């Protein structure tokens, strides 16, 4: 199956991105040299992954490695955009266990490696739209969430899936302040969770996830605002009732459960009609935001009959 | 202080006030590996706004500083600091209107009308205009006592500016709250001085009254 000399879409990249990548590989090399003395931990443990091309990739040019790994919202490591890059470097994600519970036949504690091992890792280049009206194009690596969830045999009462991030203020310094109601919680309907676009993500740019991007595993739901993409997941629960997600708990009039990208429904404090593409530079114009972030063809049917203005 | 020292100090303060702009310029042009980060428009916008707010509060700190330290020459720097507040706030607006919205009037008007935090920001900027225009010696002379009255507008402007920041922030309100705390302190001190002055005046009139009543 695996073709050794296959060129991935994101490998055709601009020179500046190339230089960034080279600088990164150089520092990774140094880290590898250090690893002969100590086992690599934190971001020094980021490694190349074996991947196969996945479906649904956009042919838009991905953002640089630097953009993707230094401009992040991950409040567990601080509320500034560069805080996660700064403060997550030494976060240790090995060992990592995920608890599966709720309405399913095979609940239990699963090691990260056991969760991922049976699946092929797919490259998927997705548009990423933040609720703050900026966007990127990111070459994720992951497995369809549905394929993973089916292994736990959810029963007919499993209408929703609830996800939880690690809560450990010693390792996640942002949790020492009650900016949000920790631990971070997100949720999907079972149909959304099973949709082939929904990706349980373990890597980016062909490598395992850097900590600031939600290592070791996070969700990517490309037709929803970025905050639905919960990071550093430690718990997955199948539920009968709609779970309350953290942003909805903290500001219910501003953030709903669905959080589908929708240029026609503004955030109460700012417009969602246009977005600023990260990496486009100081003089670039904003671009129009697409319904469902451009994935309407794939997902619009999930919401037929639903009032998207009320269910924002 | 000799006029010469004052002049030298003014030049030094002027240069200090330009440093934030200098740093932004170096980052914008990518000098020596410096950069505005992944979202340069947002970074420029926020940094100019923050410095405008900083200079507003620094300007408001001059009077309390003068009273507490007894260093009366501090007043000589107030106009320059106030004008730098105006300068950075104007830059903040130009980055918003020019780089962020690319002077698209429809979006700018929509923002001002529909987004309360932007409405507050625009009001603050508009109120700052007459203060900047009347900051010259000639205007001070011409306006006389009305000049001081007019320039008390800086109090509501500062409140609007901090409020604008508070409403803009997505979730983490710690920083705007710190600004609000400092502003409350600076305005509170003024209120305290005001009460003190009133008490003194009252005491004086009572004194006069008593003296006139005693035969």
XYZ file of C-alpha atoms in Angstrom:
527
model
C 0.000 0.000 0.000
C 2.591 2.522 1.010
C 4.359 4.389 -1.752
C 7.728 5.614 -0.516
C 8.253 8.450 -3.017
C 4.769 9.821 -3.044
C 4.633 13.622 -3.010
C 2.064 14.985 -0.602
C 0.120 18.089 -1.533
C 1.650 20.067 1.298
C 5.148 19.141 0.257
C 4.775 21.432 -2.725
C 5.306 24.548 -0.706
C 6.677 28.053 -0.827
C 10.324 28.796 -0.129
C 9.659 30.607 3.126
C 7.747 27.601 4.392
C 10.583 25.409 3.222
C 13.106 27.405 5.218
C 10.882 27.280 8.294
C 10.634 23.544 7.929
C 14.363 23.242 7.531
C 14.980 25.328 10.648
C 12.558 23.103 12.498
C 14.196 19.924 11.231
C 17.586 21.297 12.262
C 16.394 21.928 15.806
C 14.695 18.531 15.818
C 18.046 17.086 14.828
C 19.727 18.763 17.781
C 17.020 17.416 20.038
C 17.611 13.972 18.591
C 21.309 14.295 19.414
C 20.346 15.116 23.003
C 18.081 12.112 23.012
C 21.053 9.759 23.091
C 21.485 10.889 26.699
C 17.882 11.392 27.773
C 14.619 10.133 26.320
C 12.975 12.945 24.390
C 9.950 14.452 26.114
C 7.655 17.367 25.360
C 7.954 18.852 21.893
C 11.397 17.292 21.475
C 9.512 14.014 21.095
C 7.622 15.218 17.995
C 8.372 12.632 15.317
C 7.647 11.766 11.707
C 4.515 9.694 11.134
C 3.766 7.145 8.454
C 0.730 8.421 6.629
C -1.501 7.716 3.652
C -3.359 10.326 1.614
C -6.891 10.848 2.880
C -10.013 12.183 1.165
C -11.522 15.678 1.374
C -8.227 17.592 1.160
C -8.395 21.133 -0.180
C -5.844 22.161 -2.786
C -5.406 25.574 -1.152
C -1.870 26.206 -0.001
C -1.351 25.222 3.651
C -0.121 27.757 6.178
C 3.514 27.496 7.175
C 4.612 25.219 9.988
C 5.458 28.366 11.912
C 1.933 29.842 11.554
C 0.307 26.557 12.499
C 2.476 26.002 15.574
C 2.878 29.530 16.998
C -0.575 31.057 16.589
C -2.908 28.952 18.692
C -5.879 29.190 21.006
C -5.275 26.673 23.765
C -6.300 28.399 26.992
C -4.899 25.544 29.083
C -1.518 27.117 28.342
C -2.551 30.783 28.457
C -4.916 33.116 26.642
C -2.355 34.825 24.374
C -1.975 33.445 20.854
C 1.697 32.631 21.416
C 1.244 31.380 24.980
C 0.647 27.746 23.954
C 3.856 27.769 21.894
C 5.735 29.319 24.822
C 4.349 27.339 27.717
C 3.531 23.924 26.259
C 7.037 22.986 25.063
C 7.778 20.688 28.016
C 4.301 19.216 28.439
C 4.732 15.430 28.634
C 2.123 13.313 26.849
C 3.602 9.869 27.394
C 2.004 7.827 28.833
C -1.502 8.953 27.806
C -4.739 7.181 28.603
C -8.208 7.912 27.288
C -11.262 6.829 29.252
C -14.188 5.640 27.151
C -17.532 5.541 28.947
C -21.288 5.928 28.677
C -23.697 4.334 26.217
C -21.426 1.725 24.621
C -20.490 -1.943 24.875
C -16.753 -1.534 25.342
C -16.025 1.167 27.880
C -12.657 1.253 29.597
C -9.259 2.917 29.807
C -7.316 2.758 26.561
C -3.678 3.661 26.036
C -3.152 6.249 23.296
C -1.080 3.801 21.245
C -3.818 1.157 21.382
C -6.401 3.667 20.233
C -4.434 4.685 17.186
C -2.560 1.501 16.207
C -5.333 -0.328 14.291
C -5.914 2.645 11.943
C -4.104 4.081 8.947
C -3.069 7.688 9.551
C -4.511 9.934 6.853
C -3.173 13.248 5.559
C -6.033 15.710 5.309
C -5.582 19.331 4.344
C -8.532 21.205 5.854
C -9.598 24.823 6.094
C -9.653 25.965 9.722
C -11.969 28.838 10.684
C -11.710 30.353 14.162
C -14.759 31.982 15.760
C -12.531 35.080 16.062
C -12.777 35.545 12.264
C -9.323 34.357 11.221
C -8.551 31.218 9.255
C -5.762 28.913 8.166
C -5.251 25.888 5.961
C -3.780 23.023 7.951
C -2.372 19.673 6.777
C -3.645 17.495 9.604
C -2.916 13.807 10.173
C -5.590 11.673 11.751
C -8.171 8.959 11.623
C -11.884 9.339 10.922
C -13.474 9.725 14.351
C -16.328 7.411 13.346
C -13.938 4.519 12.631
C -12.468 4.950 16.093
C -15.802 5.286 17.898
C -17.326 2.208 16.225
C -14.750 0.040 17.992
C -16.436 0.843 21.327
C -19.820 -0.281 19.982
C -22.069 2.622 20.944
C -25.657 1.515 21.659
C -28.901 3.047 20.425
C -29.031 5.460 23.370
C -25.773 7.074 22.261
C -27.204 10.286 20.760
C -24.252 12.515 21.552
C -20.542 12.226 22.209
C -18.934 14.264 24.975
C -15.186 14.941 25.036
C -13.023 16.202 27.879
C -9.532 17.707 27.975
C -6.966 16.808 30.612
C -7.318 18.794 33.829
C -3.923 19.144 35.499
C -3.020 22.702 36.567
C 0.526 21.626 37.442
C 1.164 20.670 33.831
C -1.268 23.106 32.215
C -0.487 26.484 33.783
C -3.425 28.235 32.097
C -5.778 26.163 34.264
C -4.535 27.956 37.381
C -6.860 30.820 36.477
C -10.605 30.294 36.069
C -10.797 31.824 32.584
C -13.065 28.918 31.625
C -14.816 26.287 33.705
C -12.128 23.570 33.618
C -11.834 20.898 32.380
C -12.627 21.943 28.800
C -15.611 20.045 27.437
C -16.917 19.699 23.894
C -19.683 17.700 22.311
C -21.052 16.485 18.985
C -24.229 14.754 17.901
C -23.570 11.119 17.065
C -24.237 11.946 13.392
C -21.608 14.694 13.451
C -19.154 12.421 15.231
C -19.679 9.661 12.673
C -19.400 11.992 9.663
C -16.383 11.025 7.533
C -15.039 14.607 7.623
C -14.646 14.535 11.407
C -11.056 13.729 12.200
C -9.507 12.421 15.399
C -6.221 14.161 14.843
C -2.814 12.959 15.997
C -0.495 14.963 13.770
C 0.168 17.918 11.544
C 2.544 18.345 8.605
C 3.311 14.622 8.643
C 4.544 14.698 12.257
C 2.989 13.905 15.597
C 1.145 16.890 17.104
C 3.250 19.512 18.836
C 1.911 20.174 22.336
C 0.542 23.612 21.476
C -1.666 22.013 18.819
C -3.318 19.653 21.310
C -1.004 16.650 21.683
C -1.379 13.792 21.685
C -4.887 13.749 20.220
C -7.482 16.359 19.373
C -10.618 16.766 17.291
C -10.824 18.567 13.967
C -14.333 19.309 12.659
C -13.595 21.483 9.628
C -17.114 22.874 9.120
C -17.310 24.145 12.705
C -15.541 26.996 14.471
C -12.143 26.013 15.842
C -13.173 25.912 19.499
C -15.142 22.716 18.793
C -11.801 21.039 18.071
C -11.080 19.982 21.645
C -7.416 19.279 22.422
C -5.453 16.829 24.593
C -8.481 14.568 25.046
C -8.595 12.238 28.066
C -12.247 11.244 28.058
C -14.865 10.283 25.483
C -18.393 9.600 26.674
C -21.445 8.460 24.725
C -24.488 10.254 26.156
C -28.249 10.354 25.766
C -28.439 14.096 26.278
C -26.735 17.007 24.627
C -23.624 17.839 26.651
C -22.831 21.457 27.500
C -19.613 22.641 25.941
C -17.249 24.977 27.804
C -17.672 28.093 25.664
C -21.429 27.704 25.746
C -21.297 27.475 29.546
C -19.136 30.594 29.820
C -21.058 32.788 27.327
C -24.288 31.102 26.151
C -25.439 34.091 24.069
C -22.156 34.117 22.124
C -21.289 30.435 21.676
C -23.742 27.657 21.009
C -23.540 23.870 20.893
C -23.407 23.565 17.111
C -20.957 26.374 16.279
C -21.193 25.679 12.555
C -19.291 28.200 10.459
C -22.000 30.516 9.133
C -21.298 33.870 7.454
C -24.942 34.897 7.932
C -25.050 34.558 11.693
C -22.787 37.095 13.357
C -21.123 36.759 16.714
C -22.928 39.270 18.976
C -19.792 41.420 19.049
C -18.310 40.974 15.586
C -19.138 39.980 12.023
C -18.649 36.429 10.763
C -19.165 37.389 7.110
C -15.458 37.638 6.327
C -12.250 36.171 7.671
C -8.592 37.101 7.772
C -6.409 34.359 6.291
C -3.323 33.976 8.449
C -0.127 34.248 6.433
C -1.666 36.464 3.742
C 0.355 39.421 5.004
C -0.112 42.964 6.229
C -1.858 44.279 3.113
C -4.144 41.366 2.279
C -7.875 41.820 2.061
C -10.180 39.725 4.206
C -11.913 36.943 2.315
C -15.579 35.990 2.412
C -16.431 33.200 4.838
C -18.141 30.222 3.243
C -21.232 28.478 4.592
C -20.088 25.496 6.692
C -16.568 26.740 5.946
C -16.892 25.474 2.364
C -18.017 21.972 3.394
C -21.753 22.582 2.808
C -21.967 19.888 0.152
C -20.761 17.287 2.642
C -22.552 18.369 5.819
C -25.538 20.650 5.100
C -27.896 17.641 5.106
C -27.036 17.009 8.782
C -28.915 20.196 9.644
C -31.928 20.126 7.343
C -34.927 21.478 9.234
C -32.765 23.031 11.936
C -33.003 26.810 12.444
C -29.334 27.745 12.190
C -30.003 31.202 13.610
C -31.325 29.758 16.853
C -28.971 26.792 16.869
C -25.758 28.805 16.407
C 15.107 73.570 36.316
C 17.035 75.580 33.746
C 15.416 75.986 30.307
C 18.320 74.022 28.874
C 17.769 70.977 31.094
C 14.043 71.117 30.451
C 14.663 71.155 26.730
C 17.030 68.204 26.922
C 14.538 66.271 29.035
C 11.740 67.020 26.603
C 13.801 65.660 23.727
C 14.564 62.541 25.779
C 10.887 61.977 26.625
C 9.927 62.563 22.985
C 12.353 59.863 21.865
C 11.110 57.495 24.582
C 7.532 57.995 23.391
C 8.557 57.051 19.859
C 10.183 53.768 20.924
C 6.973 51.683 20.723
C 6.419 52.958 17.182
C 10.043 52.218 16.310
C 9.730 48.650 17.553
C 6.517 48.142 15.573
C 8.214 49.480 12.448
C 11.221 47.150 12.849
C 8.863 44.206 13.337
C 6.703 45.213 10.383
C 9.746 45.337 8.099
C 11.191 42.161 9.577
C 14.473 43.758 10.656
C 16.914 41.438 12.459
C 14.474 38.543 12.567
C 11.835 40.617 14.378
C 8.264 40.052 13.286
C 4.673 40.931 14.036
C 3.836 37.230 14.219
C 1.316 35.162 12.309
C -1.421 37.818 12.332
C 0.421 41.114 11.708
C -2.712 43.239 11.182
C -4.175 42.188 14.512
C -0.822 42.643 16.245
C -0.389 46.197 14.889
C -3.986 47.037 15.741
C -3.761 45.786 19.318
C -0.337 47.222 20.046
C -1.228 50.726 18.783
C -4.447 50.643 20.796
C -2.645 49.456 23.902
C -0.046 52.212 23.616
C -2.763 54.807 23.103
C -4.362 53.602 26.314
C -1.009 53.550 28.111
C -0.297 57.144 27.139
C -3.786 58.248 28.184
C -3.171 56.815 31.649
C 0.381 58.210 31.803
C -1.009 61.657 30.933
C -3.615 61.317 33.667
C -0.878 60.329 36.120
C 0.985 63.630 35.743
C -1.204 65.673 38.103
C -1.167 63.117 40.946
C 2.570 62.650 40.412
C 3.100 66.384 40.660
C 1.115 66.675 43.857
C 2.650 63.671 45.538
C 6.244 64.442 44.583
C 6.082 68.215 44.620
C 7.954 68.152 41.311
C 6.037 70.880 39.543
C 8.001 70.694 36.297
C 6.160 67.412 35.568
C 3.350 69.518 34.092
C 5.699 70.601 31.308
C 5.535 67.094 29.819
C 1.797 66.619 29.972
C 0.919 68.130 26.621
C 3.481 65.989 24.796
C 2.267 62.815 26.511
C -1.342 63.666 25.737
C -0.502 64.256 22.106
C 1.281 60.908 21.960
C -1.882 59.294 23.354
C -3.781 60.921 20.489
C -1.081 59.863 18.012
C -1.186 56.162 18.952
C -4.998 56.136 19.116
C -5.150 57.742 15.670
C -2.698 55.113 14.387
C -4.887 52.423 15.992
C -7.858 53.801 14.047
C -5.869 54.039 10.795
C -4.673 50.433 11.117
C -8.295 49.394 11.662
C -9.742 51.495 8.829
C -6.865 51.102 6.396
C -5.254 47.693 6.912
C -8.069 45.741 8.535
C -11.034 47.143 6.570
C -9.083 48.612 3.642
C -11.157 51.801 3.864
C -14.342 49.943 2.863
C -16.869 52.459 4.168
C -19.745 49.979 4.193
C -17.933 47.704 6.680
C -16.592 50.578 8.770
C -20.030 52.174 9.109
C -21.583 48.773 9.872
C -19.006 48.210 12.608
C -19.534 51.646 14.163
C -23.315 51.288 14.135
C -23.661 47.608 15.064
C -20.726 46.773 17.304
C -20.934 48.623 20.620
C -17.225 48.315 21.437
C -16.345 49.967 18.141
C -18.965 52.673 18.733
C -17.276 53.474 22.058
C -13.857 53.577 20.430
C -14.987 55.977 17.719
C -16.669 58.280 20.260
C -13.434 58.385 22.258
C -11.427 59.247 19.124
C -13.874 61.963 18.054
C -13.804 63.502 21.539
C -10.001 63.491 21.436
C -9.916 65.577 18.248
C -10.832 68.964 19.816
C -8.338 68.329 22.613
C -5.527 67.728 20.134
C -6.541 70.756 18.055
C -6.664 73.078 21.084
C -3.358 71.911 22.515
C -1.331 74.856 21.204
C -0.287 77.831 23.338
C -2.306 80.156 21.113
C -5.467 78.105 21.645
C -4.857 77.961 25.380
C -4.632 81.738 25.512
C -7.612 82.258 23.298
C -9.869 79.866 25.212
C -8.773 81.050 28.647
C -10.784 79.376 31.413
C -12.845 77.423 28.923
C -9.693 75.567 27.871
C -9.492 73.699 31.170
C -13.193 72.889 31.070
C -12.847 71.507 27.554
C -9.828 69.416 28.438
C -11.680 67.726 31.282
C -13.132 65.679 28.413
C -10.086 63.476 28.867
C -11.819 61.804 31.852
C -14.793 60.417 29.884
C -12.422 59.654 26.987
C -10.253 57.484 29.224
C -13.329 55.705 30.597
C -14.604 55.063 27.053
C -11.207 53.780 25.966
C -10.929 51.252 28.809
C -14.542 50.202 28.280
C -13.830 49.727 24.550
C -10.936 47.418 25.484
C -13.061 45.528 28.028
C -15.855 44.892 25.534
C -13.498 43.823 22.771
C -11.753 41.104 24.746
C -13.087 37.633 23.996
C -12.913 36.013 27.402
C -9.869 36.859 29.494
C -10.809 40.212 31.057
C -7.834 40.386 33.427
C -5.897 42.956 31.402
C -8.774 45.407 30.818
C -9.631 45.063 34.519
C -6.074 46.105 35.427
C -6.439 49.153 33.184
C -9.816 49.907 34.772
C -8.255 49.630 38.236
C -5.452 52.057 37.397
C -7.910 54.486 35.809
C -10.189 54.284 38.859
C -7.196 55.084 41.063
C -6.169 58.074 38.905
C -9.704 59.469 38.818
C -10.244 58.632 42.496
C -7.201 60.656 43.502
C -8.629 63.632 41.622
C -11.952 63.277 43.376
C -10.120 63.200 46.700
C -8.239 66.416 45.817
C -11.510 67.953 44.753
C -13.126 67.138 48.111
C -10.100 68.464 49.959
C -10.242 71.720 48.029
C -13.938 72.073 48.753
C -13.403 71.472 52.463
C -10.686 74.092 52.538
C -12.873 76.574 50.740
C -15.720 75.824 53.097
C -13.460 76.283 56.094
C -12.257 79.606 54.678
C -15.746 80.963 54.078
C -16.864 79.780 57.526
C -13.847 81.521 58.980
C -14.664 84.752 57.167
C -18.296 84.512 58.212
C -17.393 84.018 61.858
C -15.021 86.953 61.771
C -17.556 89.224 60.141
C -20.184 88.185 62.673
C -18.050 88.883 65.712
C -18.303 92.497 66.570
